[in-house]
Coordinates of C-alpha atoms in Angstrom, one line a residue:
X1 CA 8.2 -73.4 35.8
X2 CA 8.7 -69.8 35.3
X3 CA 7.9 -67.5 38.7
X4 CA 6.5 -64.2 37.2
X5 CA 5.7 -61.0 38.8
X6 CA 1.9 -59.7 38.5
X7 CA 1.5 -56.5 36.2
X8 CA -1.6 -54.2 38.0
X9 CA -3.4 -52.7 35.8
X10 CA -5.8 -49.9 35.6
X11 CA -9.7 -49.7 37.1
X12 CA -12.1 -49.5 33.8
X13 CA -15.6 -48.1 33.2
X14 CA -16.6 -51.5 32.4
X15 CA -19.2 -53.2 34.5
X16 CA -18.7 -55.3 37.0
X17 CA -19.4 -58.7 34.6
X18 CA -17.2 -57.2 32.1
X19 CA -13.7 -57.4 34.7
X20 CA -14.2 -61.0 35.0
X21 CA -12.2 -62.9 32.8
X22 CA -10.7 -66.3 32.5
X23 CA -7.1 -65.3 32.1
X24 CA -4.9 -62.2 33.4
X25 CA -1.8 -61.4 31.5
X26 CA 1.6 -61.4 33.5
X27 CA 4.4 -58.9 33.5
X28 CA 7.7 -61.2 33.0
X29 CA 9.7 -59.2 35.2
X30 CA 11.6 -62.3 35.8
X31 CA 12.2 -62.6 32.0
X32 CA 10.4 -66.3 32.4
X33 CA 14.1 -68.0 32.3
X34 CA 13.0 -69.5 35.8
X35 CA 14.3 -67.0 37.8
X36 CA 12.4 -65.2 40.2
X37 CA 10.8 -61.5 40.7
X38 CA 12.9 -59.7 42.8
X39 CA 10.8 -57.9 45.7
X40 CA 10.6 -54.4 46.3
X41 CA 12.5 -54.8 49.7
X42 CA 12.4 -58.0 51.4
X43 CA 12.4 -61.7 50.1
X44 CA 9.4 -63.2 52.0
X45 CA 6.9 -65.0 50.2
X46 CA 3.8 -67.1 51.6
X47 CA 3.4 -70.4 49.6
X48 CA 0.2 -70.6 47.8
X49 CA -0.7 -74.7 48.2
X50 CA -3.7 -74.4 45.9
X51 CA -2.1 -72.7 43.1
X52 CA 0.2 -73.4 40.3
X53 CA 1.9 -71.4 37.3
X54 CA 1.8 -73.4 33.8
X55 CA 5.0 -72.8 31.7
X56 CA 3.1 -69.9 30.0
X57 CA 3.5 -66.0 31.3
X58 CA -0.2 -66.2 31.9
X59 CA -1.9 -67.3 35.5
X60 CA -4.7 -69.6 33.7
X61 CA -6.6 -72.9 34.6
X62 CA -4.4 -76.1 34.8
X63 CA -6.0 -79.0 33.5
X64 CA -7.1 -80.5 36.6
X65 CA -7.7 -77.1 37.7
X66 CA -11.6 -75.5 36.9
X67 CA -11.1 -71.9 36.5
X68 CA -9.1 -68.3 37.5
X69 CA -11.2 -65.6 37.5
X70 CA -9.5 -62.2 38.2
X71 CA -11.4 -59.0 38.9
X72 CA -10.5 -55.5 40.0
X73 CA -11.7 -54.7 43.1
X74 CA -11.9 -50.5 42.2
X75 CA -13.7 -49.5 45.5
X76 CA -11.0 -51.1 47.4
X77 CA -7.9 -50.2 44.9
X78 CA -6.8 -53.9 45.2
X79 CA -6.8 -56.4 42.7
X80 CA -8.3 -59.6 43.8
X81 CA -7.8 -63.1 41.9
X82 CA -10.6 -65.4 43.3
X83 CA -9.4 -68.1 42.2
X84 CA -11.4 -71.7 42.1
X85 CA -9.3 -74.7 41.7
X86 CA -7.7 -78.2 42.9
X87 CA -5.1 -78.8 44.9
X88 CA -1.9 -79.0 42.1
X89 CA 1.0 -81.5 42.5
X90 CA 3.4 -79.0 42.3
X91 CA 2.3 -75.6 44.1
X92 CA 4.2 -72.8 43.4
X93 CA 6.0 -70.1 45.2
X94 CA 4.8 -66.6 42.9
X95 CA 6.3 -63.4 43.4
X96 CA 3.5 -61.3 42.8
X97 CA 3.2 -57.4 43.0
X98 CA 2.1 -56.5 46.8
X99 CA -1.5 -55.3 45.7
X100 CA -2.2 -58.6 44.7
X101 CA -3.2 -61.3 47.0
X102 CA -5.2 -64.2 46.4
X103 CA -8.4 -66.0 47.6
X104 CA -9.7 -69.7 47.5
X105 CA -13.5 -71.2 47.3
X106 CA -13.1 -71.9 50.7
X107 CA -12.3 -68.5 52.3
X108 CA -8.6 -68.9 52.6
X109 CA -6.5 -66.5 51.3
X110 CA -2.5 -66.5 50.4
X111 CA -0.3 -63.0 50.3
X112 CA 1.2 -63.7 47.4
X113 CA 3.8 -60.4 47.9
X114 CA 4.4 -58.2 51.2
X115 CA 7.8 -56.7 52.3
X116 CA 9.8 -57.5 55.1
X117 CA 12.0 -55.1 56.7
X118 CA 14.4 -56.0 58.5
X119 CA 16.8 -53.3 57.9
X120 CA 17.3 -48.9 58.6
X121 CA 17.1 -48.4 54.8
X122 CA 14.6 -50.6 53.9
X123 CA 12.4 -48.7 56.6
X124 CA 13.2 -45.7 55.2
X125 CA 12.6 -46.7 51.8
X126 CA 9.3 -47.8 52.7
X127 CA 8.3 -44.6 54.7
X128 CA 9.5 -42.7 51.9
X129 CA 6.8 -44.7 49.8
X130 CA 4.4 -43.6 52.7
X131 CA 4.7 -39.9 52.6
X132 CA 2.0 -38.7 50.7
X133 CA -0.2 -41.2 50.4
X134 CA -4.1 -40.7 51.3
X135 CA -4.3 -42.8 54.0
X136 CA -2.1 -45.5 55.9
X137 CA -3.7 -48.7 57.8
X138 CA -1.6 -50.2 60.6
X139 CA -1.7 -52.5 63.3
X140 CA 1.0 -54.4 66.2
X141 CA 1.8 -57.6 67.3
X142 CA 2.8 -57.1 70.9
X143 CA 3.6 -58.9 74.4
X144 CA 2.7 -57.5 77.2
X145 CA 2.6 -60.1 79.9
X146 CA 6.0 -59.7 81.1
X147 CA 7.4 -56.6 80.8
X148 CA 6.7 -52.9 82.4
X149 CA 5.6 -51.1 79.2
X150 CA 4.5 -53.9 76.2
X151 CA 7.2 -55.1 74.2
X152 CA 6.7 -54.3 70.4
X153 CA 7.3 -57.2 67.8
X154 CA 5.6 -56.6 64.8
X155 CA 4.0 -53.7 62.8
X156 CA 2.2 -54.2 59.6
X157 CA 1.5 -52.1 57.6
X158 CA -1.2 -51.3 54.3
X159 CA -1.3 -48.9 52.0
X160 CA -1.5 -47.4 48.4
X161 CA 1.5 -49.4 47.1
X162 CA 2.8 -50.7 49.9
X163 CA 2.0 -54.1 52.2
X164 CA 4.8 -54.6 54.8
X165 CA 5.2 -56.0 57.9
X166 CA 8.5 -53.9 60.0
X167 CA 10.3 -55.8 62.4
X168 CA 11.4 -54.3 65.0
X169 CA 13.7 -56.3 66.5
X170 CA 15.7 -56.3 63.8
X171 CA 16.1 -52.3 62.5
X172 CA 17.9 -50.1 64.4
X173 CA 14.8 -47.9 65.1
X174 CA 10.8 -47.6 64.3
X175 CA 11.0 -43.7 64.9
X176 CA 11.0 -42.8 61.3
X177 CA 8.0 -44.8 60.8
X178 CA 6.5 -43.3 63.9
X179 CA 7.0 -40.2 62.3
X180 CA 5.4 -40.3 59.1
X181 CA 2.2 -41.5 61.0
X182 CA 2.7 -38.2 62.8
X183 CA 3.4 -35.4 60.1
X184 CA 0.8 -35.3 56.4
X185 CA -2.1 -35.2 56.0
X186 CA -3.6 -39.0 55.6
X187 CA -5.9 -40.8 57.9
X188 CA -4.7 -43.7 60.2
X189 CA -6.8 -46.6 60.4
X190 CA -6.4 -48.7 62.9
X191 CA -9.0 -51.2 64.9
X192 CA -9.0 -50.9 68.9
X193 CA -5.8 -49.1 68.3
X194 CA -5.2 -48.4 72.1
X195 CA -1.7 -50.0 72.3
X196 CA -0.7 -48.6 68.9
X197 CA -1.1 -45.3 69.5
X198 CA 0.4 -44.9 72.9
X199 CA 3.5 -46.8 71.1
X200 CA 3.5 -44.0 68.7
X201 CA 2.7 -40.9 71.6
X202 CA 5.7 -43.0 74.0
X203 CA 8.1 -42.9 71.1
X204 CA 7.7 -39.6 69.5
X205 CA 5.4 -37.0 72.0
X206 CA 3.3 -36.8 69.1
X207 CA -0.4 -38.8 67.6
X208 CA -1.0 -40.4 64.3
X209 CA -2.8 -37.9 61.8
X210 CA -5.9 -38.5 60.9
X211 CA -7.1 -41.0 63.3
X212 CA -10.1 -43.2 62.2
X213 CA -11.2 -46.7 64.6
X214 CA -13.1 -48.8 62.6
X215 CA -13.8 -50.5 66.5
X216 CA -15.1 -46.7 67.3
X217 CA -16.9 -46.1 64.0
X218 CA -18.6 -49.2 64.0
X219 CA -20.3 -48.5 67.4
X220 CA -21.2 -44.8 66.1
X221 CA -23.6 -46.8 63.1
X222 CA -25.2 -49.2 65.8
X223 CA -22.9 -52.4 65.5
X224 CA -21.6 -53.7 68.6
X225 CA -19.0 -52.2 70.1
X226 CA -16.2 -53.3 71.3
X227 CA -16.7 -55.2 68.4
X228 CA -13.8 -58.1 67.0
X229 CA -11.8 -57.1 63.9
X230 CA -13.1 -60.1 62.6
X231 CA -16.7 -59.7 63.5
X232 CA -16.9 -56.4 61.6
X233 CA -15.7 -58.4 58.7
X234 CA -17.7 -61.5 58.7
X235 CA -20.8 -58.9 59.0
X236 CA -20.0 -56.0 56.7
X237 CA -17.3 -57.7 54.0
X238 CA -18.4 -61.3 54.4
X239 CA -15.0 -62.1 54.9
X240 CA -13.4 -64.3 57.7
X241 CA -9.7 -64.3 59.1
X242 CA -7.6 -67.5 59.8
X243 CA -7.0 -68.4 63.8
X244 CA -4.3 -70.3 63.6
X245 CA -1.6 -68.3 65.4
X246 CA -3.8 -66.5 68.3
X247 CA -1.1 -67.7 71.0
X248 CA 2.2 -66.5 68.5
X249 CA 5.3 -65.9 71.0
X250 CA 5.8 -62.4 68.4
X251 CA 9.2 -62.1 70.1
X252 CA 10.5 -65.1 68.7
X253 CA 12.6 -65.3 65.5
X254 CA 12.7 -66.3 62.6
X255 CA 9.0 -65.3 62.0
X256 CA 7.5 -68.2 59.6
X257 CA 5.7 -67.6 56.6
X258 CA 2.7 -68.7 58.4
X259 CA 2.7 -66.2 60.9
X260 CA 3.7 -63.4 58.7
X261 CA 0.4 -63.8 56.6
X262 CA -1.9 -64.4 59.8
X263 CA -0.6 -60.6 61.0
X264 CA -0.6 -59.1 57.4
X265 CA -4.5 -60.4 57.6
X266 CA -5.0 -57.2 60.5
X267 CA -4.1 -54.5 57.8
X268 CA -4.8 -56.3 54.3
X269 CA -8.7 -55.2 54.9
X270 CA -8.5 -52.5 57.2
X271 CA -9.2 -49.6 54.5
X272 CA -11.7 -51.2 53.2
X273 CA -13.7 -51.8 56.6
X274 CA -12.8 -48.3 57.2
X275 CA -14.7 -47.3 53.4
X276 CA -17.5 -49.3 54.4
X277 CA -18.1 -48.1 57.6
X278 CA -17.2 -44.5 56.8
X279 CA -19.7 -44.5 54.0
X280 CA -22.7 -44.8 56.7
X281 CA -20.9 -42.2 59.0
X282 CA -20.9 -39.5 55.7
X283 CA -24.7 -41.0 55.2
X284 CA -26.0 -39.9 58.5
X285 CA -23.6 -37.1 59.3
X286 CA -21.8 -38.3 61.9
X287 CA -18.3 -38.1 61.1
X288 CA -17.6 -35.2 63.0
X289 CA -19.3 -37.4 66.3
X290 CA -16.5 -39.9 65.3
X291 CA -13.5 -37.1 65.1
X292 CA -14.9 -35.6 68.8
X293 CA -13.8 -39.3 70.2
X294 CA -10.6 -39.5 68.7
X295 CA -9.9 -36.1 70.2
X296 CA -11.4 -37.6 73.7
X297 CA -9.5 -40.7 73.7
X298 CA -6.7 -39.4 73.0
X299 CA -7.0 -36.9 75.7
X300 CA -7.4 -39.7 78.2
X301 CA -4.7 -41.9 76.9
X302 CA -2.6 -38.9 77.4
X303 CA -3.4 -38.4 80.6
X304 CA -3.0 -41.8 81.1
X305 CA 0.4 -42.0 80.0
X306 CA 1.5 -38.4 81.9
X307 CA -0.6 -38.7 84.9
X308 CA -0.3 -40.8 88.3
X309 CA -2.7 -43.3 87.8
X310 CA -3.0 -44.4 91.5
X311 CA -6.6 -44.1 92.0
X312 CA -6.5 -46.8 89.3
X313 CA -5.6 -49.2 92.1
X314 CA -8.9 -51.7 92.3
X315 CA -10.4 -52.3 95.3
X316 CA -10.2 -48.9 97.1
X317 CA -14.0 -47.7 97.7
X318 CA -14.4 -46.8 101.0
X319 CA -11.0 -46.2 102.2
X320 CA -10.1 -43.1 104.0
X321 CA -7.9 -40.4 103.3
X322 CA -5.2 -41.9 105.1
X323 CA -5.4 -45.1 104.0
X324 CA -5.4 -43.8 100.7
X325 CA -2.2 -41.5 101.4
X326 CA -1.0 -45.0 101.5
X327 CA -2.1 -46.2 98.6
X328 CA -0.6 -43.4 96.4
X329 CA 3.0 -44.0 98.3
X330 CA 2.6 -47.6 97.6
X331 CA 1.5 -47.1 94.1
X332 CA 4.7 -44.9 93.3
X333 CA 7.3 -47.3 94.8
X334 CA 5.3 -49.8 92.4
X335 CA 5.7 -47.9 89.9
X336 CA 9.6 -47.5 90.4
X337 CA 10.6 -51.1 90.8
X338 CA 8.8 -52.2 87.9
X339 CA 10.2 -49.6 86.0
X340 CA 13.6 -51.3 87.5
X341 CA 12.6 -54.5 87.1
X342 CA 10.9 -53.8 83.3
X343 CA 8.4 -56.4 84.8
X344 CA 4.4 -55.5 84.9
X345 CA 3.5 -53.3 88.0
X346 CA 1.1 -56.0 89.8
X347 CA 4.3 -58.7 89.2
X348 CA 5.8 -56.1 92.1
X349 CA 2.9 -55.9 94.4
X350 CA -0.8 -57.3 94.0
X351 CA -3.2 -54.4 93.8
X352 CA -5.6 -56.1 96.5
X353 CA -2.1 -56.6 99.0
X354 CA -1.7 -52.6 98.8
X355 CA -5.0 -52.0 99.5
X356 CA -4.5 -54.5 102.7
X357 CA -1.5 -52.6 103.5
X358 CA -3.0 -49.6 103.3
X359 CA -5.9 -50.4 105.4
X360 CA -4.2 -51.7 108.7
X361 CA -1.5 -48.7 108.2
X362 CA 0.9 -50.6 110.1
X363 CA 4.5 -49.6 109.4
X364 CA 6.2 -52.4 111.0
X365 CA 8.2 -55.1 108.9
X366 CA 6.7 -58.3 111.2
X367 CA 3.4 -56.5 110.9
X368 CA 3.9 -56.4 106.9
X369 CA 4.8 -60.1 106.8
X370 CA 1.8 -61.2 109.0
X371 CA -0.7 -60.3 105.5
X372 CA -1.4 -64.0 104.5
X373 CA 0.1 -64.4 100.7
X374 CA 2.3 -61.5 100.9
X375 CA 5.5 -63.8 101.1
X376 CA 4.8 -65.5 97.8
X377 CA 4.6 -62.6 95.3
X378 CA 7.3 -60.2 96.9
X379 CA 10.5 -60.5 97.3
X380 CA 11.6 -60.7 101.4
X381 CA 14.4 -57.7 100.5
X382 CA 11.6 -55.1 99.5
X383 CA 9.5 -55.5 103.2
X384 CA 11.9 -52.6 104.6
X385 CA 11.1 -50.5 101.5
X386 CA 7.3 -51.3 101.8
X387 CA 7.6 -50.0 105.5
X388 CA 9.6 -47.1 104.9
X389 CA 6.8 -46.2 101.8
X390 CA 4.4 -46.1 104.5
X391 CA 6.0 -44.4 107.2
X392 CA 6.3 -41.7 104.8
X393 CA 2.6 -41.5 103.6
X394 CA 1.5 -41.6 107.7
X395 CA 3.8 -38.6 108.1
X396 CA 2.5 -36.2 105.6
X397 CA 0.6 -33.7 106.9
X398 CA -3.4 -34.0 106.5
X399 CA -3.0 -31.0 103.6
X400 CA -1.0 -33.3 101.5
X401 CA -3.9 -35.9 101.5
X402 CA -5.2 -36.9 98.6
X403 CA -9.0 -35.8 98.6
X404 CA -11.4 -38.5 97.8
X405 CA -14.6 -37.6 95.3
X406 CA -17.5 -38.9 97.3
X407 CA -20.7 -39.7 95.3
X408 CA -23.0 -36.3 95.4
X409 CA -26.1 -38.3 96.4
X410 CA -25.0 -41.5 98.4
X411 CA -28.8 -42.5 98.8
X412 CA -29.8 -41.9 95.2
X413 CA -32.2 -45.2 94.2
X414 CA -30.5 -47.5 92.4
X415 CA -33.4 -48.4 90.4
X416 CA -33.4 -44.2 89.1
X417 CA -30.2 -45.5 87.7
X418 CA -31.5 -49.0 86.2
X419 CA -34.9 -47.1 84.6
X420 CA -32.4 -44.4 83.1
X421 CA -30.4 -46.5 81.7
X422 CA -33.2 -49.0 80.7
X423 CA -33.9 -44.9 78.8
X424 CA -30.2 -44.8 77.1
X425 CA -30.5 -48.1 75.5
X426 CA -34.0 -47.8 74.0
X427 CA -32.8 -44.2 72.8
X428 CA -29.8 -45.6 71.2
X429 CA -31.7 -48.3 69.4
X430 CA -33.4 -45.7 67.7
X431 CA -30.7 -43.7 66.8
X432 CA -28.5 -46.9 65.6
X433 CA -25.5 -46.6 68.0
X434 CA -23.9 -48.8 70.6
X435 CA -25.5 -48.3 73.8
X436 CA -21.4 -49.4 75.4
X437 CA -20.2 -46.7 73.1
X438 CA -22.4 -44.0 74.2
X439 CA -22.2 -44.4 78.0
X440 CA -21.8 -46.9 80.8
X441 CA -23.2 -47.7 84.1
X442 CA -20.9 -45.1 85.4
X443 CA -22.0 -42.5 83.2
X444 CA -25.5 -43.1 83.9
X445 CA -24.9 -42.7 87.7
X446 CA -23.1 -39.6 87.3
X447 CA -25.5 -38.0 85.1
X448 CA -28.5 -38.7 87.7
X449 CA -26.2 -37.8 90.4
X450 CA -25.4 -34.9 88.5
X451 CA -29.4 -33.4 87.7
X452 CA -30.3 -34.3 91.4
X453 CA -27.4 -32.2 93.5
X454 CA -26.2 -29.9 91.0
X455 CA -23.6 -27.3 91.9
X456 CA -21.2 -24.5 89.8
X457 CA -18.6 -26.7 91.1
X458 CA -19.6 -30.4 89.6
X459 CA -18.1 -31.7 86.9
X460 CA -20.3 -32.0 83.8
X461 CA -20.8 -35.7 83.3
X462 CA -20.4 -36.9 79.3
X463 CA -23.7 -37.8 78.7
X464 CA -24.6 -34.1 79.3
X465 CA -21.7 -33.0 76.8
X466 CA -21.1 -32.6 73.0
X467 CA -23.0 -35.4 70.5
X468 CA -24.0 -37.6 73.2
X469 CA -26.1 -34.3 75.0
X470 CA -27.6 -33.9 71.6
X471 CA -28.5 -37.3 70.8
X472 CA -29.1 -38.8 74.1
X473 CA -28.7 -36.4 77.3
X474 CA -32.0 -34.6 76.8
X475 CA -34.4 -37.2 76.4
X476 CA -32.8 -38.9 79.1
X477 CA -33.2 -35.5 80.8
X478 CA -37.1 -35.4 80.1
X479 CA -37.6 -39.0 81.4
X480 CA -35.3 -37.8 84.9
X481 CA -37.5 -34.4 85.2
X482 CA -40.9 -36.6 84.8
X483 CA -41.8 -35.0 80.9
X484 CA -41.5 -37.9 78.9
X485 CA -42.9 -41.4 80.2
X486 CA -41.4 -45.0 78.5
X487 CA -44.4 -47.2 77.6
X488 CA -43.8 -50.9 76.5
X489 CA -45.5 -50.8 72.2
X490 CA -44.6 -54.1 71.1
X491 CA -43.2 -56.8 73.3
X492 CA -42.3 -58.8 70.4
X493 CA -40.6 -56.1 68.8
X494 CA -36.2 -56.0 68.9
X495 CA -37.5 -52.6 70.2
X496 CA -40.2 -53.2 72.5
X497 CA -40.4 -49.7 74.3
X498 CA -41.1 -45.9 73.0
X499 CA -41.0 -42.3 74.8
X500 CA -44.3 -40.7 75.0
X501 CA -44.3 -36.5 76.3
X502 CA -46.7 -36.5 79.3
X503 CA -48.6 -33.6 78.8

């Protein structure tokens, strides 16, 4: 049985019937002598069970097989073999090109080519292949359970040409990689690409061009948001991914085949989820509403990354200045032993056992190991550094205090906030967005608490800013300021309530 590589060939003007066919030629880059297609880079193939190659250079129905039909898939650049058939007694290993992948009656698919690097010059190769191209889809396999800052296993990659996964526990370093994401021109497409991108900021200072979430995007054309990779495909591609290595240990090796085309699955359709969603965004003009919250969430993630993030610490409403003096000196010996330790910051000390500490204020070692349960999660040897953290904070003076943002109207009804935000979600019904993605509980509060005490000093909440002001903020404005009532139309209706002026 002769293992021949796939030859890609060319979208036509032909209609969409006319691309079917029963048979696809092959290239016989292995010279059909039984050898095998050498890869681009790596040697990793996923076995296709539901697929064989007759002696012929020609993928084509076995006997016991019904048919192959291949089609070119133009709007996605990809050529897609759909191919219906029995199981065959002898399932072959292909070595197809990388833009070919294959897909079974049933859903399941089979990368039939992808590169594995595993080695410096095989990155490089591969970035080489990625300068230049229009656009670059991406995505990580990560743990993050045990260490300080999550540990990086796995980055796949998509794009015109190229289908990769990069190891990194195997090259010497992912900077160059890093780096092309960072300088051209493309767009990045990534879904809920949090962790990716501060991986990227961490390593080189510097963001991914281009940035496009399809988890972001989706939310700005009314789907739900935060909305699963997969959910966005079942609903707009009809497509489904297999679940079979959720719980992966990614920093194990070897990798298995297996596991290598459940990650490849993350990238294979991310560009085009990002064509279908982007489509809609061009539609209705909201791709520059999409670029404003790249440019906002990446402002926060920076400032999450360069900032002390000590007012993070849950649990601390309510606490006074010099309990949270305490809090702050706690959180930044925290910070340093887990640094140390490379261990998660709440392996160190419990975020609801600082905010005991900081509470009674007590400086005392036998005072520190009366808390009930602070014995079992920190180590005996750090009590005298716990103690000496908050002898410190109790001896700053009160100008070195943090100050603490009190709400600006303590007694404001909570049902103002509940009607308003009853307001936010009928508005973005209308409009077709995510009523998560456009503004929280929080935001409501702080936009009420913002129209009712206003002063040159406040901080303008984001519901009164950019897009969401335009699109949301005034109505929600009107209803506040009594010139636009809600009235219930149709309490069948998926949108039961409309705005009415009051004249």
């Amino acid at each position: 049985m002769n293992l021949c590589k796939a030859r890609r060939t060319q979208p036509s003007s032909r209609s969409h019937s006319d691309r079917i066919s029963k048979k696809t030629d092959l290239d016989d880059s292995a010279g059909c002598d039984g050898a095998a297609a050498p890869h681009l880079l790596g040697d990793s193939v996923a076995k296709v069970d539901w697929l064989c190659l007759t002696d012929s250079t020609t993928i084509q129905a076995e006997p016991t097989c019904r048919s192959i039909e291949p089609l070119w898939r133009s709007e996605v650049g990809r050529c897609l073999i759909k191919a219906s058939v029995t199981p065959c007694r002898s399932p072959a290993t292909p070595r197809l090109s990388h833009d070919l992948y294959l897909l079974s009656d049933s859903g399941k698919i089979a990368l039939v080519k992808h590169d594995y690097i595993r080695t410096q010059s095989d990155l490089e190769r591969i970035c080489q292949q990625l300068k230049g191209v229009p656009r670059i889809a991406f995505d990580t396999e990560f743990v993050s359970e045990d260490t300080y800052r999550p540990d990086l296993c796995l980055i796949q990659v998509a794009a015109e040409g190229v289908l990769a996964v990069i190891d990194p526990k195997e090259v010497d370093s992912v900077a160059p990689f890093w780096d092309v994401l960072a300088g051209g021109e493309h767009e990045t497409i990534v879904h809920a690409g949090r962790e990716e991108f501060r991986f990227c900021l961490h390593d080189t200072g510097k963001w991914p061009a281009g940035l496009f979430d399809t988890q972001i995007a989706a939310g700005l054309i009314g789907l739900e948001y935060p909305a699963a990779y997969g959910k966005l495909l079942s609903k707009l591609l009809d497509r489904s991914l297999a679940k079979g290595e959720t719980r992966t240990d990614w920093r194990r090796r070897p990798l298995s085949d297996r596991q290598i085309e459940y990650a490849l699955q993350d990238v294979l359709y991310l560009e085009e989820l990002y064509e279908s969603i982007d489509a809609k965004l061009q539609k209705w003009n909201r791709r520059a509403w999409l670029d404003d919250e790249m440019k906002q969430w990446q402002q926060e993630l920076e400032n999450f990354e360069n900032r002390e993030n000590w007012r993070r610490v849950s649990g601390t409403s309510g606490l006074s200045e010099k309990a949270m003096v305490i809090v702050r000196e706690l959180w930044r010996w925290r910070e340093r032993q887990a640094q140390q330790q490379n261990r998660p910051p709440r392996r160190v000390l419990r975020d609801d056992l600082i905010v005991e500490l900081a509470r009674r204020g007590k400086s005392e070692v036998k005072q520190i190991q009366a808390i009930r349960g602070i014995d079992r999660t920190v180590a005996k040897r750090h009590f005298p550094e716990i103690a000496e953290a908050i002898r410190a904070a109790l001896e700053l003076p009160k100008s070195e205090w943090p100050k603490i943002k009190r709400s600006r109207t303590s007694n404001q009804p909570s049902l103002v906030g509940q009607f308003i935000a009853t307001a936010l979600s009928t508005v973005c019904r209308t409009q077709n967005l995510a009523p998560s993605l456009v503004g929280t509980v929080q935001d409501v509060r702080d936009l009420v608490d913002y129209r009712l005490s206003q002063s040159a000093d406040d901080e303008v909440p984001a519901l009164a800013t950019g897009w969401r002001s335009e699109v949301v903020g005034r109505t929600l404005d009107d209803v506040l300021e009594g010139r636009t009532a809600i009235r219930i139309r149709d309490p069948k209706s998926d949108n039961p309530l409309s705005f009415e002026p009051i004249s």
